[in-house]
Amino acid sequence: MRHKPLFVLPTFNERKRIDHILKYYSTFGDVVVVDNFSSDGTVEVAAAHGAQILMKRNDGTVQTPEWNKWLRSKLGDVPIIGLSCSEFIPE
C-alpha cells in the first residue's frame, strides 16, 4: 500500500522553473516528470532530483482522457496529484 502521494508534473522546457518545484514536492512524496521532449535540460534537472522520468509527445494539453489513460498504463491505478510548473514563480 502506498502511503506517500505520487505527484505528476508535465513539462516542456521548464529548466528555469522545475528546480524549486521538485525540491518542494519531493519532501512529500515521489515525483514523476512527464516530459514533452524538452531541449533545455529539463530532464537532466529532474533526474538530478531523483524524479522518475517518462517521455510523452504532447500535442497541446494533458487534460484529455487519452493522456490520462496513457498515464495510468505507465503508473498503474494509484492515486496521483497533478502539478504544474506555473505553480511557482522562478526566483
Short mmCIF file of N, CA and C in Angstrom, two decimals:
data_model
loop_
_atom_site.label_atom_id
_atom_site.label_comp_id
_atom_site.label_asym_id
_atom_site.label_seq_id
_atom_site.Cartn_x
_atom_site.Cartn_y
_atom_site.Cartn_z
N MET A 1 0.84 -1.19 0.00
CA MET A 1 0.00 0.00 0.00
C MET A 1 0.88 1.25 0.00
N ARG A 2 0.55 2.18 -0.83
CA ARG A 2 1.30 3.42 -0.98
C ARG A 2 0.85 4.42 0.09
N HIS A 3 1.81 4.96 0.85
CA HIS A 3 1.46 5.91 1.91
C HIS A 3 1.79 7.35 1.54
N LYS A 4 2.74 7.55 0.65
CA LYS A 4 3.08 8.89 0.20
C LYS A 4 2.36 9.18 -1.12
N PRO A 5 2.01 10.44 -1.34
CA PRO A 5 1.37 10.76 -2.62
C PRO A 5 2.35 10.63 -3.79
N LEU A 6 1.80 10.42 -4.95
CA LEU A 6 2.57 10.39 -6.19
C LEU A 6 2.21 11.64 -6.97
N PHE A 7 3.18 12.50 -7.16
CA PHE A 7 2.97 13.75 -7.88
C PHE A 7 3.38 13.58 -9.33
N VAL A 8 2.57 14.09 -10.25
CA VAL A 8 2.87 14.02 -11.68
C VAL A 8 3.02 15.44 -12.21
N LEU A 9 4.16 15.69 -12.82
CA LEU A 9 4.50 17.03 -13.31
C LEU A 9 4.77 16.98 -14.81
N PRO A 10 3.81 17.40 -15.65
CA PRO A 10 4.08 17.50 -17.09
C PRO A 10 5.01 18.68 -17.36
N THR A 11 5.97 18.49 -18.25
CA THR A 11 6.94 19.55 -18.53
C THR A 11 7.24 19.68 -20.02
N PHE A 12 7.64 20.89 -20.38
CA PHE A 12 8.23 21.17 -21.69
C PHE A 12 9.08 22.42 -21.53
N ASN A 13 10.38 22.24 -21.61
CA ASN A 13 11.35 23.34 -21.48
C ASN A 13 11.09 24.18 -20.23
N GLU A 14 11.12 23.51 -19.08
CA GLU A 14 10.85 24.15 -17.79
C GLU A 14 12.09 24.20 -16.89
N ARG A 15 13.26 24.11 -17.46
CA ARG A 15 14.50 24.07 -16.68
C ARG A 15 14.59 25.21 -15.67
N LYS A 16 14.15 26.39 -16.03
CA LYS A 16 14.26 27.54 -15.13
C LYS A 16 13.30 27.48 -13.96
N ARG A 17 12.22 26.69 -14.07
CA ARG A 17 11.22 26.67 -13.01
C ARG A 17 11.12 25.35 -12.26
N ILE A 18 11.67 24.29 -12.79
CA ILE A 18 11.42 22.96 -12.23
C ILE A 18 12.19 22.69 -10.94
N ASP A 19 13.33 23.29 -10.76
CA ASP A 19 14.17 23.01 -9.59
C ASP A 19 13.42 23.25 -8.28
N HIS A 20 12.82 24.41 -8.15
CA HIS A 20 12.11 24.77 -6.93
C HIS A 20 10.92 23.83 -6.68
N ILE A 21 10.19 23.49 -7.72
CA ILE A 21 9.03 22.62 -7.60
C ILE A 21 9.45 21.23 -7.12
N LEU A 22 10.51 20.69 -7.71
CA LEU A 22 10.97 19.36 -7.31
C LEU A 22 11.51 19.35 -5.88
N LYS A 23 12.23 20.38 -5.50
CA LYS A 23 12.72 20.46 -4.12
C LYS A 23 11.56 20.46 -3.14
N TYR A 24 10.53 21.21 -3.44
CA TYR A 24 9.40 21.34 -2.54
C TYR A 24 8.58 20.04 -2.46
N TYR A 25 8.10 19.55 -3.59
CA TYR A 25 7.18 18.43 -3.57
C TYR A 25 7.84 17.10 -3.25
N SER A 26 9.11 16.93 -3.53
CA SER A 26 9.77 15.66 -3.23
C SER A 26 9.87 15.40 -1.73
N THR A 27 9.68 16.43 -0.92
CA THR A 27 9.66 16.21 0.53
C THR A 27 8.36 15.54 0.98
N PHE A 28 7.33 15.57 0.15
CA PHE A 28 6.04 15.00 0.50
C PHE A 28 5.76 13.65 -0.16
N GLY A 29 6.45 13.35 -1.26
CA GLY A 29 6.21 12.10 -1.97
C GLY A 29 7.06 12.00 -3.21
N ASP A 30 6.85 10.95 -3.98
CA ASP A 30 7.60 10.74 -5.21
C ASP A 30 7.04 11.62 -6.32
N VAL A 31 7.95 12.07 -7.20
CA VAL A 31 7.55 12.92 -8.32
C VAL A 31 7.87 12.20 -9.63
N VAL A 32 6.88 12.16 -10.51
CA VAL A 32 7.06 11.64 -11.86
C VAL A 32 6.97 12.82 -12.81
N VAL A 33 8.01 13.03 -13.58
CA VAL A 33 8.03 14.09 -14.59
C VAL A 33 7.68 13.46 -15.93
N VAL A 34 6.64 13.98 -16.56
CA VAL A 34 6.25 13.53 -17.89
C VAL A 34 6.67 14.64 -18.85
N ASP A 35 7.78 14.39 -19.55
CA ASP A 35 8.39 15.44 -20.36
C ASP A 35 8.01 15.31 -21.84
N ASN A 36 7.78 16.45 -22.46
CA ASN A 36 7.41 16.55 -23.87
C ASN A 36 8.64 16.81 -24.73
N PHE A 37 9.69 16.03 -24.49
CA PHE A 37 10.93 16.10 -25.26
C PHE A 37 11.56 17.48 -25.22
N SER A 38 11.76 17.97 -24.00
CA SER A 38 12.39 19.29 -23.79
C SER A 38 13.80 19.32 -24.36
N SER A 39 14.22 20.52 -24.74
CA SER A 39 15.57 20.70 -25.30
C SER A 39 16.43 21.62 -24.44
N ASP A 40 15.95 21.97 -23.25
CA ASP A 40 16.67 22.96 -22.44
C ASP A 40 17.30 22.39 -21.17
N GLY A 41 17.32 21.07 -21.01
CA GLY A 41 17.91 20.48 -19.82
C GLY A 41 16.91 20.15 -18.72
N THR A 42 15.64 20.27 -19.00
CA THR A 42 14.60 19.96 -18.02
C THR A 42 14.76 18.54 -17.48
N VAL A 43 14.94 17.58 -18.36
CA VAL A 43 15.03 16.18 -17.95
C VAL A 43 16.25 15.95 -17.06
N GLU A 44 17.36 16.58 -17.38
CA GLU A 44 18.57 16.41 -16.58
C GLU A 44 18.38 16.96 -15.16
N VAL A 45 17.71 18.10 -15.04
CA VAL A 45 17.43 18.67 -13.72
C VAL A 45 16.51 17.73 -12.94
N ALA A 46 15.48 17.23 -13.59
CA ALA A 46 14.54 16.32 -12.92
C ALA A 46 15.25 15.05 -12.47
N ALA A 47 16.09 14.50 -13.32
CA ALA A 47 16.82 13.28 -12.96
C ALA A 47 17.76 13.52 -11.79
N ALA A 48 18.38 14.69 -11.74
CA ALA A 48 19.28 15.02 -10.63
C ALA A 48 18.53 15.08 -9.30
N HIS A 49 17.25 15.34 -9.34
CA HIS A 49 16.42 15.36 -8.13
C HIS A 49 15.85 13.99 -7.80
N GLY A 50 16.13 13.00 -8.63
CA GLY A 50 15.63 11.65 -8.38
C GLY A 50 14.22 11.40 -8.87
N ALA A 51 13.70 12.30 -9.68
CA ALA A 51 12.35 12.12 -10.21
C ALA A 51 12.34 10.99 -11.24
N GLN A 52 11.25 10.25 -11.28
CA GLN A 52 11.05 9.28 -12.35
C GLN A 52 10.71 10.08 -13.60
N ILE A 53 11.31 9.71 -14.73
CA ILE A 53 11.10 10.43 -15.98
C ILE A 53 10.32 9.55 -16.96
N LEU A 54 9.26 10.10 -17.50
CA LEU A 54 8.54 9.48 -18.60
C LEU A 54 8.53 10.48 -19.75
N MET A 55 8.74 9.99 -20.96
CA MET A 55 8.73 10.85 -22.14
C MET A 55 7.42 10.62 -22.89
N LYS A 56 6.75 11.72 -23.23
CA LYS A 56 5.47 11.62 -23.96
C LYS A 56 5.28 12.85 -24.81
N ARG A 57 5.14 12.65 -26.11
CA ARG A 57 4.83 13.75 -27.01
C ARG A 57 3.45 14.28 -26.67
N ASN A 58 3.36 15.59 -26.49
CA ASN A 58 2.11 16.24 -26.11
C ASN A 58 1.75 17.24 -27.20
N ASP A 59 0.61 17.06 -27.80
CA ASP A 59 0.20 17.93 -28.90
C ASP A 59 -0.65 19.11 -28.45
N GLY A 60 -0.60 19.46 -27.16
CA GLY A 60 -1.33 20.64 -26.75
C GLY A 60 -1.78 20.67 -25.31
N THR A 61 -2.32 19.57 -24.81
CA THR A 61 -2.81 19.58 -23.44
C THR A 61 -2.70 18.19 -22.83
N VAL A 62 -2.57 18.16 -21.51
CA VAL A 62 -2.58 16.88 -20.80
C VAL A 62 -3.95 16.63 -20.18
N GLN A 63 -4.88 17.51 -20.44
CA GLN A 63 -6.21 17.40 -19.86
C GLN A 63 -7.16 16.67 -20.80
N THR A 64 -6.76 15.47 -21.20
CA THR A 64 -7.59 14.67 -22.08
C THR A 64 -7.72 13.26 -21.52
N PRO A 65 -8.80 12.57 -21.84
CA PRO A 65 -8.93 11.17 -21.41
C PRO A 65 -7.80 10.30 -21.96
N GLU A 66 -7.33 10.59 -23.17
CA GLU A 66 -6.26 9.79 -23.77
C GLU A 66 -4.96 9.92 -22.98
N TRP A 67 -4.64 11.14 -22.56
CA TRP A 67 -3.41 11.35 -21.79
C TRP A 67 -3.52 10.64 -20.45
N ASN A 68 -4.66 10.76 -19.80
CA ASN A 68 -4.84 10.09 -18.52
C ASN A 68 -4.80 8.57 -18.65
N LYS A 69 -5.35 8.04 -19.72
CA LYS A 69 -5.29 6.59 -19.96
C LYS A 69 -3.84 6.16 -20.17
N TRP A 70 -3.07 6.92 -20.93
CA TRP A 70 -1.66 6.61 -21.14
C TRP A 70 -0.91 6.64 -19.81
N LEU A 71 -1.18 7.69 -19.00
CA LEU A 71 -0.51 7.82 -17.71
C LEU A 71 -0.81 6.62 -16.81
N ARG A 72 -2.05 6.22 -16.74
CA ARG A 72 -2.44 5.05 -15.94
C ARG A 72 -1.76 3.78 -16.44
N SER A 73 -1.55 3.68 -17.76
CA SER A 73 -0.88 2.49 -18.30
C SER A 73 0.58 2.43 -17.85
N LYS A 74 1.15 3.57 -17.56
CA LYS A 74 2.55 3.63 -17.12
C LYS A 74 2.69 3.51 -15.60
N LEU A 75 1.75 4.10 -14.86
CA LEU A 75 1.88 4.17 -13.40
C LEU A 75 0.99 3.19 -12.66
N GLY A 76 -0.01 2.66 -13.33
CA GLY A 76 -0.96 1.80 -12.66
C GLY A 76 -2.09 2.61 -12.06
N ASP A 77 -2.93 1.93 -11.36
CA ASP A 77 -4.11 2.57 -10.77
C ASP A 77 -3.78 3.05 -9.36
N VAL A 78 -2.96 4.09 -9.28
CA VAL A 78 -2.55 4.66 -7.99
C VAL A 78 -3.06 6.09 -7.90
N PRO A 79 -3.30 6.57 -6.70
CA PRO A 79 -3.72 7.97 -6.55
C PRO A 79 -2.58 8.90 -6.96
N ILE A 80 -2.90 9.90 -7.75
CA ILE A 80 -1.89 10.87 -8.17
C ILE A 80 -2.40 12.29 -7.91
N ILE A 81 -1.44 13.18 -7.79
CA ILE A 81 -1.73 14.60 -7.66
C ILE A 81 -1.01 15.28 -8.82
N GLY A 82 -1.78 15.98 -9.66
CA GLY A 82 -1.20 16.66 -10.81
C GLY A 82 -0.61 18.00 -10.40
N LEU A 83 0.57 18.29 -10.93
CA LEU A 83 1.26 19.55 -10.67
C LEU A 83 1.42 20.34 -11.96
N SER A 84 1.86 21.57 -11.82
CA SER A 84 2.16 22.42 -12.96
C SER A 84 3.37 23.29 -12.61
N CYS A 85 4.25 23.48 -13.57
CA CYS A 85 5.41 24.33 -13.32
C CYS A 85 5.01 25.78 -13.09
N SER A 86 3.83 26.17 -13.49
CA SER A 86 3.39 27.55 -13.30
C SER A 86 2.89 27.79 -11.89
N GLU A 87 2.93 26.79 -11.02
CA GLU A 87 2.50 26.98 -9.64
C GLU A 87 3.47 27.81 -8.82
N PHE A 88 4.70 27.90 -9.27
CA PHE A 88 5.71 28.68 -8.59
C PHE A 88 6.30 29.71 -9.55
N ILE A 89 6.64 30.85 -9.04
CA ILE A 89 7.31 31.87 -9.84
C ILE A 89 8.81 31.72 -9.61
N PRO A 90 9.61 31.66 -10.69
CA PRO A 90 11.06 31.48 -10.52
C PRO A 90 11.66 32.64 -9.75
N GLU A 91 12.70 32.30 -8.99
CA GLU A 91 13.38 33.35 -8.20
C GLU A 91 14.30 34.16 -9.07
#
